[in-house]
Amino acid sequence: MSLNTQTLKLGVIGTGAIGRDHIRRCSQTLLNSTVVAVTDINLQQAAQVVAELGLTAEVYPDGHALINAPEVDAVLVTSWGPSHEEFVLAAIKAGKPVFCEKPLAVTAAGCRAIVDAEVAYGKRLVQVGFMRPYDEGYRALKAVIDSGQIGEPLMLHCAHRNPRVGENYKTDMAITDTLIHELDVLRWLLDDDYVSVQVVFPRKTSKALAHLRDPQIVLLETVKGTRIDVEVFVNCQYGYDIQCEVVGETGIAKLPEPSQVQLRSEAKLSNAILMDWKDRFIGAYDVELQAFIDAVRAGSVGGPSAWDGFAAAVAADACIEAQQSGAIVKVELPERPRFYG
Ligand SMILES: NC(=O)c1ccc[n+]([C@@H]2O[C@H](COP(=O)([O-])OP(=O)(O)OC[C@H]3O[C@@H](n4cnc5c(N)ncnc54)[C@H](O)[C@@H]3O)[C@@H](O)[C@H]2O)c1
Ligand SMILES: O[C@H]1[C@H](O)[C@@H](O)[C@H](O)[C@@H](O)[C@H]1O
């Protein structure tokens, strides 16, 4: 039976920060979906989210029981990064569409296993939660680049700043958890791939915990020769700040700031800076998940693919090697299977 006329019944694995937020949006904001199943290694927390959001969803003992539950049409994976690979592979095995938060897997080998499983299944089932291509600002920036108005892009200056991170955040997560967004969105923005990476460490901020090297600067080179610098600074204190400036042959295009009320008060002219990714990309999260729901109901899956997750992870692996060696490391992306267009 086609799902087209039915409400899509979702199961969500991981009820932490983004899991809870996606459960809220799928059950309260978006059209044609309902959350019928949830799980978390912290079952009490999962039950609490169900109660707080007033859902009738069942709490399953683990991700595998949820994936295989007949009432679950499609799966959202919002647990910690290292658990994604296992759940996405299980969803493919069960033939169920799966939206997986970034990273698709924490290594390129893990992403490749997912790509191979999806290709063997013969139909796209996986959408990766790279939301930036759905952000209005990035879409406007891409439209300017694609129009040719600034000529060919030569250089990009980017920054990915978080106010602070928790104790569990390690130096390699600056790549796998944070930079991974740029590794995806910049491929999409430039319609290009990476050939080499280097990571340099400026003076360390006193605001970072002892085990964390912060900030970091990642230097990327693309196949077309564009050079990109990305500052990753996850204890910047002052706000959640995403910057992207594209220097072209005849002009410069900059990612717009999120719209905020301009305030004149106490002898100051000011614009607030957002503090949280949840607010900065709220529109993009809504659009990406509605796209997933609509596509699954129509019998397909689109958006950032397992191949995109793999391509970002190949570059991420090279960045981690570059963090450790200080050298310029080659990015070797295998040929894309025809399956991914
Ligand atoms: N797209 C974005 O902008 C964005 C934003 C935030 C988080 N994320 C991604 O979402 C994922 C979750 O991040 P978060 O900030 O919500 O983290 P979090 O720590 O707040 O929540 C993760 C939850 O997953 C649960 N969990 C871990 N392993 C599990 C397992 N095997 N089975 C079931 N539950 C398990 C944990 O108990 C926790 O409740 C990460 O991969 C992160 O990178 C993406
Ligand atoms: O999981 C989060 C999320 O992906 C945010 O978008 C990013 O800015 C953070 O650095 C990361 O830790």
Tab-separated table of N, CA, C and O and ligand atoms in Angstrom, residues 13-19 40-41 45 78-81 83-84 87 101-103 129 131 177 181 277 285, ligand 1:
chain	number	residue	atom	x	y	z
A	13	ILE	N	15.572	7.178	17.488
A	13	ILE	CA	16.603	6.575	18.351
A	13	ILE	C	17.497	7.685	18.890
A	13	ILE	O	18.234	8.313	18.129
A	14	GLY	N	17.404	7.959	20.181
A	14	GLY	CA	18.218	9.024	20.796
A	14	GLY	C	17.337	10.214	21.117
A	14	GLY	O	16.861	10.903	20.210
A	15	THR	N	17.117	10.447	22.408
A	15	THR	CA	16.207	11.526	22.818
A	15	THR	C	16.957	12.614	23.578
A	15	THR	O	16.439	13.197	24.529
A	16	GLY	N	18.223	12.874	23.142
A	16	GLY	CA	18.996	13.971	23.738
A	16	GLY	C	18.594	15.289	23.099
A	16	GLY	O	17.430	15.487	22.714
A	17	ALA	N	19.573	16.195	22.948
A	17	ALA	CA	19.264	17.559	22.511
A	17	ALA	C	18.543	17.588	21.158
A	17	ALA	O	17.417	18.100	21.043
A	18	ILE	N	19.170	17.021	20.129
A	18	ILE	CA	18.540	17.158	18.810
A	18	ILE	C	17.405	16.154	18.628
A	18	ILE	O	16.439	16.430	17.916
A	19	GLY	N	17.508	14.991	19.292
A	19	GLY	CA	16.421	14.009	19.199
A	19	GLY	C	15.118	14.601	19.715
A	19	GLY	O	14.075	14.554	19.068
A	40	ASP	N	16.231	5.277	23.842
A	40	ASP	CA	17.501	5.915	24.206
A	40	ASP	C	18.176	4.935	25.166
A	40	ASP	O	17.493	4.137	25.821
A	41	ILE	N	19.531	4.997	25.259
A	41	ILE	CA	20.147	4.126	26.270
A	41	ILE	C	19.689	4.570	27.656
A	41	ILE	O	19.698	3.792	28.597
A	45	GLN	N	14.911	8.874	30.358
A	45	GLN	CA	14.884	10.150	29.626
A	45	GLN	C	13.935	10.060	28.431
A	45	GLN	O	13.173	10.990	28.139
A	78	THR	N	19.208	9.835	16.005
A	78	THR	CA	19.684	11.075	16.636
A	78	THR	C	20.480	10.756	17.907
A	78	THR	O	20.525	11.559	18.833
A	79	SER	N	21.072	9.579	17.913
A	79	SER	CA	21.921	9.169	19.052
A	79	SER	C	23.340	9.686	18.803
A	79	SER	O	23.607	10.350	17.804
A	80	TRP	N	24.302	9.348	19.683
A	80	TRP	CA	25.685	9.802	19.520
A	80	TRP	C	26.267	9.273	18.215
A	80	TRP	O	25.974	8.133	17.799
A	81	GLY	N	27.151	10.072	17.636
A	81	GLY	CA	27.779	9.733	16.357
A	81	GLY	C	28.269	8.292	16.221
A	81	GLY	O	27.948	7.619	15.237
A	83	SER	N	27.280	5.586	17.282
A	83	SER	CA	26.236	4.548	17.178
A	83	SER	C	25.474	4.616	15.845
A	83	SER	O	24.667	3.735	15.545
A	84	HIS	N	25.729	5.632	15.019
A	84	HIS	CA	24.915	5.827	13.811
A	84	HIS	C	25.033	4.675	12.811
A	84	HIS	O	24.029	4.206	12.252
A	87	PHE	N	22.928	1.560	13.447
A	87	PHE	CA	21.477	1.728	13.291
A	87	PHE	C	21.078	1.959	11.829
A	87	PHE	O	20.029	1.495	11.387
A	101	GLU	N	21.208	11.747	11.640
A	101	GLU	CA	21.913	12.974	11.967
A	101	GLU	C	23.380	12.842	11.570
A	101	GLU	O	23.915	11.746	11.483
A	102	LYS	N	24.031	13.971	11.348
A	102	LYS	CA	25.457	13.934	11.056
A	102	LYS	C	26.228	13.548	12.312
A	102	LYS	O	25.734	13.830	13.405
A	103	PRO	N	27.392	12.902	12.223
A	103	PRO	CA	27.946	12.338	10.998
A	103	PRO	C	27.245	11.021	10.661
A	103	PRO	O	26.734	10.346	11.560
A	129	GLY	N	21.512	14.078	7.915
A	129	GLY	CA	21.022	15.336	8.499
A	129	GLY	C	21.978	16.505	8.333
A	129	GLY	O	22.260	17.223	9.296
A	131	MET	N	21.919	19.888	7.369
A	131	MET	CA	20.793	20.807	7.151
A	131	MET	C	21.177	22.086	6.440
A	131	MET	O	20.316	22.819	5.969
A	177	ASP	N	32.517	16.191	14.328
A	177	ASP	CA	31.240	16.677	14.842
A	177	ASP	C	30.937	18.102	14.377
A	177	ASP	O	29.777	18.453	14.199
A	181	HIS	N	30.086	19.801	9.033
A	181	HIS	CA	29.064	20.617	8.354
A	181	HIS	C	29.682	21.376	7.176
A	181	HIS	O	29.098	21.419	6.088
A	277	TRP	N	22.727	26.446	18.177
A	277	TRP	CA	22.475	25.924	16.825
A	277	TRP	C	20.994	25.688	16.584
A	277	TRP	O	20.508	25.794	15.470
A	285	TYR	N	16.287	23.017	9.731
A	285	TYR	CA	15.889	21.705	10.282
A	285	TYR	C	14.444	21.387	9.886
A	285	TYR	O	14.117	20.247	9.554
B	1	LIG	N1	22.582	18.803	12.461
B	1	LIG	C1	22.965	19.482	13.523
B	1	LIG	O1	23.169	20.676	13.509
B	1	LIG	C2	23.131	18.763	14.818
B	1	LIG	C3	22.957	19.451	16.016
B	1	LIG	C4	23.153	18.757	17.201
B	1	LIG	C5	23.499	17.424	17.191
B	1	LIG	N2	23.674	16.807	15.996
B	1	LIG	C6	24.072	15.388	15.956
B	1	LIG	O2	23.062	14.615	16.558
B	1	LIG	C7	23.638	13.558	17.327
B	1	LIG	C8	23.163	13.710	18.784
B	1	LIG	O3	23.624	14.923	19.289
B	1	LIG	P1	22.975	15.605	20.585
B	1	LIG	O4	23.535	16.973	20.660
B	1	LIG	O5	21.508	15.414	20.583
B	1	LIG	O6	23.650	14.704	21.724
B	1	LIG	P2	23.052	14.352	23.160
B	1	LIG	O7	24.183	13.790	23.954
B	1	LIG	O8	22.291	15.504	23.722
B	1	LIG	O9	21.989	13.191	22.845
B	1	LIG	C9	22.359	11.952	22.322
B	1	LIG	C10	21.448	10.899	22.937
B	1	LIG	O10	21.735	9.644	22.314
B	1	LIG	C11	21.634	8.647	23.324
B	1	LIG	N3	22.346	7.462	22.855
B	1	LIG	C12	23.680	7.309	22.698
B	1	LIG	N4	23.963	6.082	22.233
B	1	LIG	C13	22.768	5.447	22.066
B	1	LIG	C14	22.402	4.168	21.601
B	1	LIG	N5	23.304	3.264	21.228
B	1	LIG	N6	21.075	3.876	21.536
B	1	LIG	C15	20.144	4.775	21.917
B	1	LIG	N7	20.443	6.008	22.376
B	1	LIG	C16	21.733	6.336	22.451
B	1	LIG	C17	22.223	9.298	24.567
B	1	LIG	O11	21.811	8.643	25.744
B	1	LIG	C18	21.670	10.722	24.436
B	1	LIG	O12	20.429	10.873	25.106
B	1	LIG	C19	25.149	13.687	17.143
B	1	LIG	O13	25.559	12.832	16.121
B	1	LIG	C20	25.349	15.133	16.749
B	1	LIG	O14	26.489	15.325	15.951
B	1	LIG	C21	23.449	17.418	14.834
